[in-house]
């Protein structure tokens, strides 16, 4: 009985645990945090086992539960080659960040509210569990309405997180973040409703293919625009440096994942089902993402605050995946999704490193820190590993993803000219500059701190990140772990 | 018989006189008188339209509604005058533009 | 299933295991021994592959690794042929000797785990690069050597003052972490260009495998030739990567700064192995473009050889002149490295430009690669000893006492003579082969510039030797050592390498012909061109005579100048304005480095605050404060409509009535 409901367990168990934590109102103390981490570990293990099963048998896993007989609503959960890697990585990231949060949030609560506060700690973990549910749900859902539901399920807790535990000016920034993302989600909803009326009254994702003609263009347009706003493409990117710079770093990876989730959504909804309409958007989207890439890279170079730096870099890195997907070639799409997965891992590591630096030294301005490598060697190694993932240096996964994606982009160039492709690949050089230069500034050089004024790195923050880098090395050394699943499920 | 439009015009003139009073007058008593005139205009309109509805047949329900309405108007103006008196005792003036303490 | 099937795999995986062992053990000597012995195992497995050279085959052992939706699956495979066997032997042998030397050099430093692990990882990646049978595996090795190079140059990452290079004042100093970053960025720029070249080729040929690329080259090259300029673009991109890694013009600016790393790092990475990776890939791709130009007949492929030759000769000349004025011993050797690699590129370029010069140029380049690896590694190791013993990185401040360092003196002289190209050392034979190929292919410009560079090489080498081993008053007092400072672990590797230079030189004529035979077989197997036209210049005595006479003139000149006049260059230059200008140009490295710095680095640094301050903040204010501002203005306007005054509300009622009246009457 248990084994047939695995996907449902992945979604429901964190909700149950979260409600339990909320109901006990902080009486669990620190144990509440560990219970939350344990439940997330359990869901990750379920997904890992499903992944291995899918990889060896290559048949998708589909579970369907009826929600309401009256309204004929069904909850369908599909784990196929496209959605399972993403669901797995997101769950793993949530688990890793949950362990990372325990020392971090304790410290943050001490600073913000003065003294230990178990109720706030438990509240954090109760809210946190909804992230896992929402992100995995978006990846696994087969129905447009459930996808929207899970998306909002991720958005609302993140508003509370920023508001309660963020850095300076957090109230205003939480509201700004919420409004921007809600605007994107609203446009997505407009596209959903339009699709409902155009394809004869069904919200199922696979029925999107039935939308014809002129309305296909508008459906595509609204869905695309909604998700692009959430992905902080150039022009709509102004919320991201603030929101990602001022949130508590332990959820940094989650919020970065929300930004990148659009890649999955675009592939699942538009590339797989509405390919003809999407191709019309191909070239403008490629150029737009190129502008984002270059502008994001220069903006990142201009930062001096260590958290805003990695926030701005998310803008640029996301644009790589969009460039790959917009090329509308098999390898471009597959490489784009692989790059997105690899980027999520790398960004989680880098944001967490920034969080550790802030935790250890209480300073965010990079002009004031230097020479940290002697005092925090594991952090320095993690920073270099994370930068290697982003800059596509082997043997980490970024390299394999990047060349696969660029093959797709170059193939498209045969039609549209090579300018886009060359600009794109030379923009990847800027990534190297803006990741390794801060490493030099922060970690190398003469120390600006006395060795006893800096705390020790807590192992619970560092070890999960090393596990993540090991996963990235695994994908880098044997990329077929992901490529096989992605190519089997793509067009 | 006179055309019904004349009666409706009369009612409309009465109504506009009442509106005019409400828009331009500051004195509380004048506003009450304006309300009275407006209500009377509405009564005239009712009776006029009902008597011309089915040529020659006077509808008793309309008349009874109008008579009740006249009574209501009278009681409304009684209450209003009492309120005006209390307001005068409080503010020492009957100018409505001075009475703004309830405005949010 | 004989041992030769496993040998390539053992070769590159063994140092990787050595790196892991280094991480696990705690004792410094154990780490050193683990690393060195793993490289020794590599060398032994490389030696096991040597018998296969005579078979003239390319053995390609594949196993499926990455399956793409289209094209051949990229495999995890090793390509074993004469080229890779010779390179693997050179790399592993020199790495082993340098690691033995490092046990002496690094014995009192901290950060040893990092050092040994990274050196082993580096050797492993370099061997992977050489043995790889497809572009992707090759590129993985290529990037990893770049990463290890970054980490090793920045070994003294804490930037203590004694590790700063540059100067002497008023010239600026550079810190090791900056130098490491510069090396990483410049080589990565080349890498990005190379990756785009590789991907471009894949789009047309649908394969990454070297053997398949060569065999199917007529089809996909013809497809590429249909878009004009595409083959040229791919050539330029690939060669940019080569220029970056091998420190050729225009991406040669990082190598002098890379001397901030410890001397073994400079010896291994920046003299003997990593910078040769570029030469290796040019040699690997040589049959492909040769085939395309000479046999298939596509004209655009000729650019490959022309650009390679141009890069080579430009670098050789420019950097040799820069070495004449340099004051740090390792920087002189760095410039010399770039110059000699320029010779190798010249040879390869000339080999492709005419059919007569092919074998001579190709084998001459490879022979020069071998002799350069030998003498340059020896020179860097003795430079390391000099720095360690004198405590100064400059040649003009302190010098070594000849009486206490006899062996180092002797071995350094052997290597320097090989560098200059004096017979009977190995450098003479290889340099002459390259020059012969240049003349043979009719490239008079290459030949004359090559001779000129040989002249300058002699000048700076004798200058360096004079300063380092001066007999006059400035005897070193570094460290207060009074006994003979030479320890066997330090001297033996230098001795072995210099000895090999000498032995190969003495056997020079036969060794050179042996190489020619090997590469004749290799090229005929890959090019399918059985007979090569005989060259007239190759066998003549003109070349050796001209090179020896050039060297003789140069050595006489430098002897008079440096030794007799005690290198009193200050007076000489101040009196002569032309020489002063030349000195300034050479000292400032032809202003190329300054150009890059002002165009790329300073411009970005100055634009930074503008982007954040003006561009981003204006967009930010516009959207995050402007748009809500519009809404609040609108809401304020609407709010002012609700006055709460009775008369105003009644007025609204009246307006509404009027509008309804008009609608009813009109509509």
CSV table of C-alpha atoms in Angstrom, one decimal, chain B residues 22-102:
chain,number,residue,atom,x,y,z
B,22,UNK,CA,-29.5,70.5,-1.4
B,23,UNK,CA,-26.6,71.5,-3.5
B,24,UNK,CA,-26.4,75.2,-2.8
B,25,UNK,CA,-27.9,75.9,0.6
B,26,UNK,CA,-25.9,75.8,3.8
B,27,UNK,CA,-28.7,76.3,6.3
B,28,UNK,CA,-29.9,73.1,7.8
B,29,UNK,CA,-33.6,74.1,7.9
B,30,UNK,CA,-33.4,75.0,4.2
B,31,UNK,CA,-31.9,71.6,3.4
B,32,UNK,CA,-34.8,69.9,5.3
B,33,UNK,CA,-37.3,72.0,3.3
B,34,UNK,CA,-35.5,71.0,0.1
B,35,UNK,CA,-35.8,67.3,1.0
B,36,UNK,CA,-39.5,67.9,1.6
B,37,UNK,CA,-40.0,69.5,-1.8
B,38,UNK,CA,-38.1,66.7,-3.5
B,39,UNK,CA,-40.2,64.0,-1.9
B,40,UNK,CA,-43.4,65.9,-2.9
B,41,UNK,CA,-42.2,65.9,-6.4
B,42,UNK,CA,-41.8,62.2,-6.3
B,43,UNK,CA,-45.3,61.8,-5.0
B,44,UNK,CA,-46.8,63.9,-7.8
B,45,UNK,CA,-44.9,61.8,-10.3
B,46,UNK,CA,-46.3,58.6,-8.8
B,47,UNK,CA,-49.9,59.7,-8.9
B,48,UNK,CA,-49.6,61.2,-12.3
B,49,UNK,CA,-48.2,58.1,-13.9
B,50,UNK,CA,-50.6,55.8,-12.1
B,51,UNK,CA,-53.7,57.7,-13.2
B,52,UNK,CA,-52.6,57.7,-16.8
B,53,UNK,CA,-51.6,54.0,-16.8
B,54,UNK,CA,-55.0,52.5,-17.6
B,55,UNK,CA,-57.0,55.4,-18.8
B,56,UNK,CA,-59.7,56.2,-16.3
B,57,UNK,CA,-58.9,53.5,-13.8
B,58,UNK,CA,-57.4,54.7,-10.6
B,59,UNK,CA,-55.2,52.1,-9.0
B,60,UNK,CA,-55.9,52.1,-5.2
B,61,UNK,CA,-52.6,50.4,-4.3
B,62,UNK,CA,-50.6,53.4,-5.7
B,63,UNK,CA,-52.7,55.9,-3.8
B,64,UNK,CA,-52.2,53.9,-0.6
B,65,UNK,CA,-48.5,53.8,-1.1
B,66,UNK,CA,-48.4,57.5,-1.7
B,67,UNK,CA,-50.4,58.3,1.4
B,68,UNK,CA,-48.1,56.2,3.4
B,69,UNK,CA,-45.1,57.9,1.8
B,70,UNK,CA,-46.6,61.3,2.7
B,71,UNK,CA,-46.9,60.2,6.3
B,72,UNK,CA,-43.3,58.9,6.2
B,73,UNK,CA,-42.1,62.2,4.8
B,74,UNK,CA,-43.7,64.0,7.6
B,75,UNK,CA,-42.1,61.8,10.2
B,76,UNK,CA,-38.8,62.1,8.5
B,77,UNK,CA,-39.0,65.8,8.6
B,78,UNK,CA,-40.0,65.6,12.3
B,79,UNK,CA,-36.9,63.6,13.1
B,80,UNK,CA,-34.7,65.8,11.0
B,81,UNK,CA,-36.0,68.9,12.7
B,82,UNK,CA,-35.3,67.4,16.1
B,83,UNK,CA,-31.8,66.5,14.9
B,84,UNK,CA,-31.3,70.0,13.6
B,85,UNK,CA,-32.3,71.4,16.9
B,86,UNK,CA,-29.9,69.2,18.8
B,87,UNK,CA,-27.1,70.0,16.3
B,88,UNK,CA,-27.8,73.7,16.8
B,89,UNK,CA,-27.5,73.2,20.5
B,90,UNK,CA,-24.1,71.6,20.0
B,91,UNK,CA,-22.6,73.7,17.3
B,92,UNK,CA,-24.3,77.0,17.9
B,93,UNK,CA,-24.8,77.4,14.1
B,94,UNK,CA,-27.0,75.8,11.5
B,95,UNK,CA,-24.2,75.7,8.8
B,96,UNK,CA,-23.6,72.2,7.6
B,97,UNK,CA,-20.2,72.9,6.3
B,98,UNK,CA,-19.1,73.5,9.9
B,99,UNK,CA,-20.4,70.1,11.1
B,100,UNK,CA,-17.5,67.9,10.1
B,101,UNK,CA,-16.6,66.0,13.2
B,102,UNK,CA,-17.9,62.7,11.8
